XYZ file of C-alpha atoms in Angstrom:
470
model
C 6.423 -3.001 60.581
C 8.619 -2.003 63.608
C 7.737 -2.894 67.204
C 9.510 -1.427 70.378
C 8.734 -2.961 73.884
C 10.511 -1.426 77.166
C 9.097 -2.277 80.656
C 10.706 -1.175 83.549
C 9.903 -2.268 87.522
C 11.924 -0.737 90.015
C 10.896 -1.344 94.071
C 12.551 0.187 96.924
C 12.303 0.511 100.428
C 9.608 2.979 100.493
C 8.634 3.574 96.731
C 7.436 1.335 94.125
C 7.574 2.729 90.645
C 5.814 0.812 87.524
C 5.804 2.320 84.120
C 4.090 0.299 81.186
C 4.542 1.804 78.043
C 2.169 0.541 74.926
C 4.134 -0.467 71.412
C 4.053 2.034 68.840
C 2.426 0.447 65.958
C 2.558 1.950 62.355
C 0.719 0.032 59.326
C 1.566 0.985 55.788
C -0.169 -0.172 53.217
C 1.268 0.674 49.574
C -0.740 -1.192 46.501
C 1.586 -1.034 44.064
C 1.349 0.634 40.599
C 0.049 -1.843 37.827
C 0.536 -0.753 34.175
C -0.720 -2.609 31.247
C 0.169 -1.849 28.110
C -2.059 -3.133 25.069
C -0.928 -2.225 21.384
C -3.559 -2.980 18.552
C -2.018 -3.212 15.320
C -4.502 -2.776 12.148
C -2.991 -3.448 8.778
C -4.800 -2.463 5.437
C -3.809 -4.702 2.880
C -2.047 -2.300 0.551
C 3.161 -0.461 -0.914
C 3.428 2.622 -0.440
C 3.188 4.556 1.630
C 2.941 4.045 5.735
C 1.317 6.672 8.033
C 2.034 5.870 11.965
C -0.327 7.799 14.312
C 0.287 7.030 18.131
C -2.425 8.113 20.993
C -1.569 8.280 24.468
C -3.981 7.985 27.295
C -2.798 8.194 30.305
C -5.194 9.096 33.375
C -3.838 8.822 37.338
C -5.764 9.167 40.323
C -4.575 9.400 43.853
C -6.156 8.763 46.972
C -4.935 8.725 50.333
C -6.548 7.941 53.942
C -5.039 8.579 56.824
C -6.194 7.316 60.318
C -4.626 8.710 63.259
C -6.203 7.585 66.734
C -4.987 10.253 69.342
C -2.857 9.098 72.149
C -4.659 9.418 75.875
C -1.903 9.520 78.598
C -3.794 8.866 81.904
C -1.734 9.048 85.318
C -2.863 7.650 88.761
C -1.060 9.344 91.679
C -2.096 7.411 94.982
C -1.278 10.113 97.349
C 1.150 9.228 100.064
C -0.235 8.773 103.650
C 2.264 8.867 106.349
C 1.357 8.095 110.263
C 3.386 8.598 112.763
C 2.725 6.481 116.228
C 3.560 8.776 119.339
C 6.567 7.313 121.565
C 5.066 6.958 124.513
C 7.878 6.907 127.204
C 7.411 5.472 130.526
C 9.687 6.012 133.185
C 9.870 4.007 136.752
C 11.962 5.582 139.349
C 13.759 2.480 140.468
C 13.817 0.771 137.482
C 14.246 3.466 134.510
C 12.244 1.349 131.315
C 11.689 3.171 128.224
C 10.284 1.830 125.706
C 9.893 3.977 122.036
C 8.314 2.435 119.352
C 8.175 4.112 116.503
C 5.973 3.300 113.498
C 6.712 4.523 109.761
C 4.841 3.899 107.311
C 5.508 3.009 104.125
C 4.508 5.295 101.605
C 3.996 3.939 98.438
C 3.659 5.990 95.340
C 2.199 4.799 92.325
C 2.369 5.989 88.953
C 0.262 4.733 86.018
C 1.175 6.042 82.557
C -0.809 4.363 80.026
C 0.257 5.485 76.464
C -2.380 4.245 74.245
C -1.139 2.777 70.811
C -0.349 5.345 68.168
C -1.822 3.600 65.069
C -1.085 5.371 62.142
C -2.277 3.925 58.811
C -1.700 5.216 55.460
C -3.052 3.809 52.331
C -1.911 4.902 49.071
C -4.172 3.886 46.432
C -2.617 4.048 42.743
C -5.356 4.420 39.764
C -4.386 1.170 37.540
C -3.308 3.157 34.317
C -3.733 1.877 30.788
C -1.989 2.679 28.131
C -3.584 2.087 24.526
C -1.357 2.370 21.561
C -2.929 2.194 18.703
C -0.369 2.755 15.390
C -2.575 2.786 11.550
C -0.317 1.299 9.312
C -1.778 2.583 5.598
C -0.832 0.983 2.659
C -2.152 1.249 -0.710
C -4.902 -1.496 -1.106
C -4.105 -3.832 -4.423
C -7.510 -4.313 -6.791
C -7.697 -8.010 -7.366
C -8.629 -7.606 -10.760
C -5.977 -9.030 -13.421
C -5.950 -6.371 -16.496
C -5.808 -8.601 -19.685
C -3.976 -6.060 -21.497
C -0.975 -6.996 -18.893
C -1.550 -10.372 -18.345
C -1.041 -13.237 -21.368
C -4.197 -14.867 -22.372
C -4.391 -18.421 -23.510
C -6.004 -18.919 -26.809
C -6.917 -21.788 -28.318
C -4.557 -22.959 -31.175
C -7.160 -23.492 -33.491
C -9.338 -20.210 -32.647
C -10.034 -18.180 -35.968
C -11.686 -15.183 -35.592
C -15.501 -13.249 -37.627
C -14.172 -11.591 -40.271
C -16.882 -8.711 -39.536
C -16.420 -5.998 -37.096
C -18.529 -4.432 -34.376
C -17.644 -1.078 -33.786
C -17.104 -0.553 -29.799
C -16.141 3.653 -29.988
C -16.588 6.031 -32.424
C -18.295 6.201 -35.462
C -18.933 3.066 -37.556
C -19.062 5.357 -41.081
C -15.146 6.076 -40.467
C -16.262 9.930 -39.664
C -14.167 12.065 -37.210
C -15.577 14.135 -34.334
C -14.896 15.496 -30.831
C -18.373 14.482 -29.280
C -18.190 11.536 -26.203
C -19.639 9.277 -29.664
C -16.725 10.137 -31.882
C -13.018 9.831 -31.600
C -10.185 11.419 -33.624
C -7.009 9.431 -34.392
C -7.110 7.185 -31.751
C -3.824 5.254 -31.280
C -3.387 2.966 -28.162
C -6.262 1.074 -26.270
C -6.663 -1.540 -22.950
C -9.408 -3.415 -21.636
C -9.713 -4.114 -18.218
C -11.555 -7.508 -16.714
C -14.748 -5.712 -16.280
C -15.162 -5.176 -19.879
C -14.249 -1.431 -19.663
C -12.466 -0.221 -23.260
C -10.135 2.682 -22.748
C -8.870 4.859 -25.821
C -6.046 7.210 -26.057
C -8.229 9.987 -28.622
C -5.419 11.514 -29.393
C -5.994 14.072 -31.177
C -9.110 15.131 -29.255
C -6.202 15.390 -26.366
C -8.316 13.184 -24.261
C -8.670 9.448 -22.613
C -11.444 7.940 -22.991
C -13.510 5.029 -20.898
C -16.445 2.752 -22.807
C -18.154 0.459 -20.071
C -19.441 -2.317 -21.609
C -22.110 -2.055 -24.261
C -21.917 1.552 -24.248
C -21.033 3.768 -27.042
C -20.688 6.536 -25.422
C -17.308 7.557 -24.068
C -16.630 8.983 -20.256
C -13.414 11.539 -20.031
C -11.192 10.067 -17.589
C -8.252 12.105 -18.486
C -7.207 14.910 -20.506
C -10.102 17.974 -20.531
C -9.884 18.445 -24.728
C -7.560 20.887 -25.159
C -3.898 20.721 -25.526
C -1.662 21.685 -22.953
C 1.131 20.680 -20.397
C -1.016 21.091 -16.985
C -1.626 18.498 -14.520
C -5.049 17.776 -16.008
C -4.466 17.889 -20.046
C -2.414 16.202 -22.357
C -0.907 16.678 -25.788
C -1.124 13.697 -28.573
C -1.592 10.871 -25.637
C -0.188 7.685 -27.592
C 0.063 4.964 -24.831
C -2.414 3.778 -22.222
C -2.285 1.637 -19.133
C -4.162 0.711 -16.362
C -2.256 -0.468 -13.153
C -2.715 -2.611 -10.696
C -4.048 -0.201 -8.548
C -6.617 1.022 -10.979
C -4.682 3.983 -11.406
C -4.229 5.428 -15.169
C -0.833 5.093 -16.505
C -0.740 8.049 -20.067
C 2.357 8.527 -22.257
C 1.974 11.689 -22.930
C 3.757 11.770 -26.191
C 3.972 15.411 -27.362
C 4.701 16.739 -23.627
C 7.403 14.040 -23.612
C 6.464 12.835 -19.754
C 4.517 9.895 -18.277
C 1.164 10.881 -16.734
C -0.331 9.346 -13.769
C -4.060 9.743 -13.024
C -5.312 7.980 -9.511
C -8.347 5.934 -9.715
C -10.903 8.914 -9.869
C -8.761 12.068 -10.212
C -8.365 14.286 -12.960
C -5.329 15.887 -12.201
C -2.217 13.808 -13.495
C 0.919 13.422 -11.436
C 4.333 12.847 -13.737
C 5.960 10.023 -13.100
C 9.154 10.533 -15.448
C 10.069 13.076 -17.956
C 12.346 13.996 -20.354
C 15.890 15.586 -19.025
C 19.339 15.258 -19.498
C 19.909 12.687 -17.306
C 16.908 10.740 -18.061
C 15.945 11.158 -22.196
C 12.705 10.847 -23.458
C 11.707 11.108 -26.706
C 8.443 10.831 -28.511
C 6.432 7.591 -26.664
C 4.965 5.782 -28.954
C 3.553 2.890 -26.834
C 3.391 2.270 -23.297
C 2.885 -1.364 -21.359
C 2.744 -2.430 -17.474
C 4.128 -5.795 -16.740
C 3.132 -8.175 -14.045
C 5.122 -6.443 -11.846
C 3.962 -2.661 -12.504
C 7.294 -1.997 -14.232
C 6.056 0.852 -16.866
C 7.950 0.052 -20.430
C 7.837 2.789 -23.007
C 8.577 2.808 -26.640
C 10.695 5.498 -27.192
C 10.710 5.962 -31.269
C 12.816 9.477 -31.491
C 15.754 7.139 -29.388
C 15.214 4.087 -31.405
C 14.967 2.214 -27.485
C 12.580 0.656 -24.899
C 12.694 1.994 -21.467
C 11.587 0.605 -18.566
C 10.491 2.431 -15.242
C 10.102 0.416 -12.078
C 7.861 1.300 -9.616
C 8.457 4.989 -7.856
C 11.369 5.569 -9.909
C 11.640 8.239 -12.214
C 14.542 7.356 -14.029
C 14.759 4.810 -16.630
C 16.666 2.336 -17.841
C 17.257 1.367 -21.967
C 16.217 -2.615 -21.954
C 16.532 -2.877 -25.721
C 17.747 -0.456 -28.741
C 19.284 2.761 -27.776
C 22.053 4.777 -29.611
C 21.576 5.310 -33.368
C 19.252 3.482 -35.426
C 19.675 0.221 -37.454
C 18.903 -3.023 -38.120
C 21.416 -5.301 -35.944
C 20.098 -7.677 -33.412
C 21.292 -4.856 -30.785
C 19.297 -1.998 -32.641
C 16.325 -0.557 -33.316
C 14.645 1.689 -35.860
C 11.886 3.893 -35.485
C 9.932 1.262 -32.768
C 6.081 1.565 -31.857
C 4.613 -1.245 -30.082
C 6.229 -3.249 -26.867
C 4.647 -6.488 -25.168
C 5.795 -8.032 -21.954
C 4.876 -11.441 -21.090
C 4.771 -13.006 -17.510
C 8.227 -14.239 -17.758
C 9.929 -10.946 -18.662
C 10.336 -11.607 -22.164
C 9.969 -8.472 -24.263
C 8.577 -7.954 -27.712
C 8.941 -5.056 -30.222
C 7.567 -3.859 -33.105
C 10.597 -2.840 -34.503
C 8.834 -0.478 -37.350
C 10.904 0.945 -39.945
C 12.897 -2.885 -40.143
C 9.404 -4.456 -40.598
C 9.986 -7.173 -38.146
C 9.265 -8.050 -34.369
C 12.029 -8.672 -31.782
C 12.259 -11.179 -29.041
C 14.361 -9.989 -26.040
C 15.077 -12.421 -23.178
C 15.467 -10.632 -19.781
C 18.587 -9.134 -19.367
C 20.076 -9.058 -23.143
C 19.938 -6.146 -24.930
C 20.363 -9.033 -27.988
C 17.287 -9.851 -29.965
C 16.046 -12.705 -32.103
C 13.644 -11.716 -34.631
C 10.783 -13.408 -34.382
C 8.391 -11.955 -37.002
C 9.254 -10.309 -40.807
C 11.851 -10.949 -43.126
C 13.357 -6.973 -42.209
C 12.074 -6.205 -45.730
C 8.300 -4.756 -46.779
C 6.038 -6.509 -47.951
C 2.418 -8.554 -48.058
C 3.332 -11.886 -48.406
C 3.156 -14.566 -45.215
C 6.805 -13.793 -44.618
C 6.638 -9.656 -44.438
C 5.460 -7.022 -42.419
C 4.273 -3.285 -44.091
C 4.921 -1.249 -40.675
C 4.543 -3.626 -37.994
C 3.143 -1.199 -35.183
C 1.668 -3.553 -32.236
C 2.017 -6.513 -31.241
C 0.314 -8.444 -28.162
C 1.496 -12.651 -27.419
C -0.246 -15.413 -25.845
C 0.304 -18.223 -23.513
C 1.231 -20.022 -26.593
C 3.862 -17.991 -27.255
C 1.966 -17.193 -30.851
C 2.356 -13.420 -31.780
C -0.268 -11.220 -33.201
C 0.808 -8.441 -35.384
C -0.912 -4.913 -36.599
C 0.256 -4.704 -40.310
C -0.575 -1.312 -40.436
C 0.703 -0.559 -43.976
C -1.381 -4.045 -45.173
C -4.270 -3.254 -43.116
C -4.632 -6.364 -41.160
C -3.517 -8.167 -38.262
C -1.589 -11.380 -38.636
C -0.362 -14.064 -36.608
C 2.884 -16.379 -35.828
C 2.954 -19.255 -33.991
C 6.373 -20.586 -32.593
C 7.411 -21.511 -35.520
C 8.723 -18.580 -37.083
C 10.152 -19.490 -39.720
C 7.108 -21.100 -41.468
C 6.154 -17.590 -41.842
C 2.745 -15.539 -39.973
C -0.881 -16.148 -41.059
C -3.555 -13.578 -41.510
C -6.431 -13.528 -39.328
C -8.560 -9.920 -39.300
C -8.495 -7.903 -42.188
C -7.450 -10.287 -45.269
C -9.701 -9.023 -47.694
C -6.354 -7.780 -49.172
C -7.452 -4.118 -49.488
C -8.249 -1.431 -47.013
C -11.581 0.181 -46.333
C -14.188 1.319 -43.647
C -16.186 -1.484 -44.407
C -17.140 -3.649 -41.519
C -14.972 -6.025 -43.021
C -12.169 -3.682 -43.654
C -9.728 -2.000 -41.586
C -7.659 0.998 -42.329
C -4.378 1.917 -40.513
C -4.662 -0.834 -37.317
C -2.505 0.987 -34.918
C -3.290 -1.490 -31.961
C -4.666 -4.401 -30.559
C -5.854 -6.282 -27.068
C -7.754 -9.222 -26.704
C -10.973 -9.164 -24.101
C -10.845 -11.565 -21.408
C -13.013 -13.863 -23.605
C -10.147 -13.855 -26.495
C -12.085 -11.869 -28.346
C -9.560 -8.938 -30.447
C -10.370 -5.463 -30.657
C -8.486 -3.484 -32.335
C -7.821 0.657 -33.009
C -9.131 1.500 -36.513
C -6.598 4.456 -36.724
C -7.474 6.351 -40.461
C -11.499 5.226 -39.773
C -11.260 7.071 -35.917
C -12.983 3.843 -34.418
C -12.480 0.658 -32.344
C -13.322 -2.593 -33.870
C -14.013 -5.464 -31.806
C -13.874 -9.209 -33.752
C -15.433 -12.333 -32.164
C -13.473 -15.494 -31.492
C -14.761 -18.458 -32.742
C -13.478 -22.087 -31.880
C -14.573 -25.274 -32.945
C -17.785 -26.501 -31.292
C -15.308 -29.974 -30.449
C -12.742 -27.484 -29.303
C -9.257 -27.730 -29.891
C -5.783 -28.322 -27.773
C -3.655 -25.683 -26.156
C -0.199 -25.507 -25.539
């Protein structure tokens, strides 16, 4: 605020001048601009993918008053009276006396200016303005279920298993079909925690879901018919389900991995076979804890292993030509990963399993003699394989028609467990052609009944005292 003052008095003889001027006074009154700025963050628990959307609302309102009180100038003129007293002149003969007196008056002007005091105020009001930002970060929400056909299960050491079968899909007589009752050649299965059996029906070009005490199938993926689109499949021969929910499908005869989202029917490939990234016929496909993908590649004699969003893989066992060193494969069907990264093959046409320890393309063999055979020490096509907590490893003996078991002590040779009637058959009791197995959350085995087009399930049994665990 500025104030001026000037008064000025000025008297003479005759005139007397006062001016009083009034102080120019100007208020202004500026509230100043307040922003706040909130940001609310929401987070969906959830890799992939993030989607940022930012709204802006921004509203401003001005107002302005302005007061002006006019200025009044009033001025007082006191008008100026002059009188004049006659000489009067007297004059004696003898004596000449004169006497002149002379009055003035004084005339005294007065001027009164009275400015009255400009007072100008202006207020500027400023709208507060708010700013919201609000930014969506989307990620891909993780099902907190634990598959068992990725995780190891701990069985008791002592656990035997019924000898009798129940039959979980397809037809209990052994008799093919293409009805959501039957199956036809079905090769690789998985059981999730809820119970829920999935089949690759592969030659009804199909997946197939059993909820729990059904026997009737739901398509999931695959529409029946062979074919390379997005929503069929030719001879599927590995399934998987990740940790999203989503469907993981080697697609064996189209020579690509298959994707299906929790609920779609349209597949999206993953990987597939080029020159820089060769893939042969798959003949068995497994997710690990960390929803790395690991195919069996039999026509490449080699394991390959996707990590997540990667299409390209990378050979973590076997490759080049086939053969039975430590470093090679021949022919291999069945993989296994345990928690620890240790992978297991079923090394096929050498008749054994091999152990691989993360990061050596080295194996130990850790089940068969490399020769055929039925005694404790040999393997007749050893085409799956899943391992417990124990570290014991459970065998399909495809060519023997039953599933057998080592414990960590190799050497002492495997033990049979399902199917030891010593002959194959569609009997309850009987298997024919196990291409795969996968325990239940319960430890209970079921197991693909390849040449009888069904899917056995076998109860585990366990001493009513119970036994130790490893």
């Amino acid at each position: 605020m500025t104030t001026a003052t000037t008064t000025t008095a000025t008297t003479e003889t005759t005139t007397t001048a006062t001016t009083a001027t009034t102080t120019t006074a100007t208020t202004s009154t500026t509230t100043t601009t307040k922003t706040t700025s909130t940001t609310t963050t929401t987070a969906t628990t959830t890799t992939t993918t993030t989607i940022t959307t930012t709204t802006t609302t921004s509203t401003t309102t001005t107002q302005t008053t302005s007061t002006t009180t006019t200025t009044i100038t009033t001025t007082t003129t006191t008008t100026t009276t002059t009188t004049t007293t006659t000489t009067s002149t007297t004059t004696t003969t003898t004596t000449s006396k004169t006497t002149s007196t002379t009055s003035t008056s004084t005339t005294t002007t007065t001027t009164t200016t009275v400015t009255s005091t400009t007072s100008t105020t202006s207020q500027t009001t400023t709208t507060q303005t708010t700013t919201t930002s609000t930014t969506t970060t989307t990620t891909q929400t993780t099902i907190t279920f634990s598959p068992v056909g990725i995780y190891a299960l701990t069985i008791p050491t002592c656990a035997t298993w019924n000898d009798t079968g129940i039959t979980m899909g397809g037809n209990s007589n052994g008799s093919v079909g293409s009805d959501l009752r039957s199956l036809s050649s079905p090769v690789s299965i998985f059981i999730d925690n809820s119970d829920n059996l999935f089949v690759c029906d592969r030659d009804n070009y199909r997946i197939l879901k059993f909820p729990p005490n059904s026997s009737t199938g739901i398509i999931i993926a695959g529409n029946g018919t062979a074919g390379n689109e997005s929503n069929q499949l030719r001879g599927p021969k590995g399934v998987a389900i990740d940790q999203y929910g989503d469907i993981i499908v080697a697609d064996s005869d189209n020579y690509r991995i298959q994707k299906f989202v929790n609920g779609s029917t349209s597949g999206i490939t993953l990987a597939s076979n080029s020159s820089i990234n060769p893939l042969g016929q798959m003949r068995d496909l497994h997710i690990d804890v960390n929803n790395n993908i690991y195919v069996t590649d039999s026509d490449n004699n080699q394991i390959v292993k996707f990590i997540p969003f990667s299409s390209i893989g990378v050979v973590v066992a076997g490759g080049g030509p086939a053969g039975p060193g430590l470093n090679q494969l021949s022919g291999p069907f069945g993989n296994f990963v345990d928690p620890n990264g240790t992978l297991y093959v079923a090394d096929d046409q050498n008749f054994r399993v091999m152990k691989y320890f993360p990061g050596s393309l080295n194996g130990t063999i850790v089940a068969g003699n490399g020769t055929a055979g039925s005694s404790a020490y040999q393997l007749s096509r050893s085409i799956s394989i899943i391992v417990d907590n124990n570290g014991y490893i459970y065998v399909a003996d495809y060519g023997n028609a039953r599933i057998m078991r080592w414990t960590t002590n190799y050497a002492a040779g495997g033990v049979c467990v399902i199917g030891c009637t010593g002959s194959s058959g569609v009997a309850a009791t009987q298997l024919r052609g196990p291409r795969d197995l996968k325990f239940d959350r319960y430890g209970n085995i079921y197991i693909t009944d390849q040449a009888n087009h069904r899917i056995q399930k076998f109860m585990i049994q366990v001493p009513a005292a119970g036994c130790s665990s490893k």
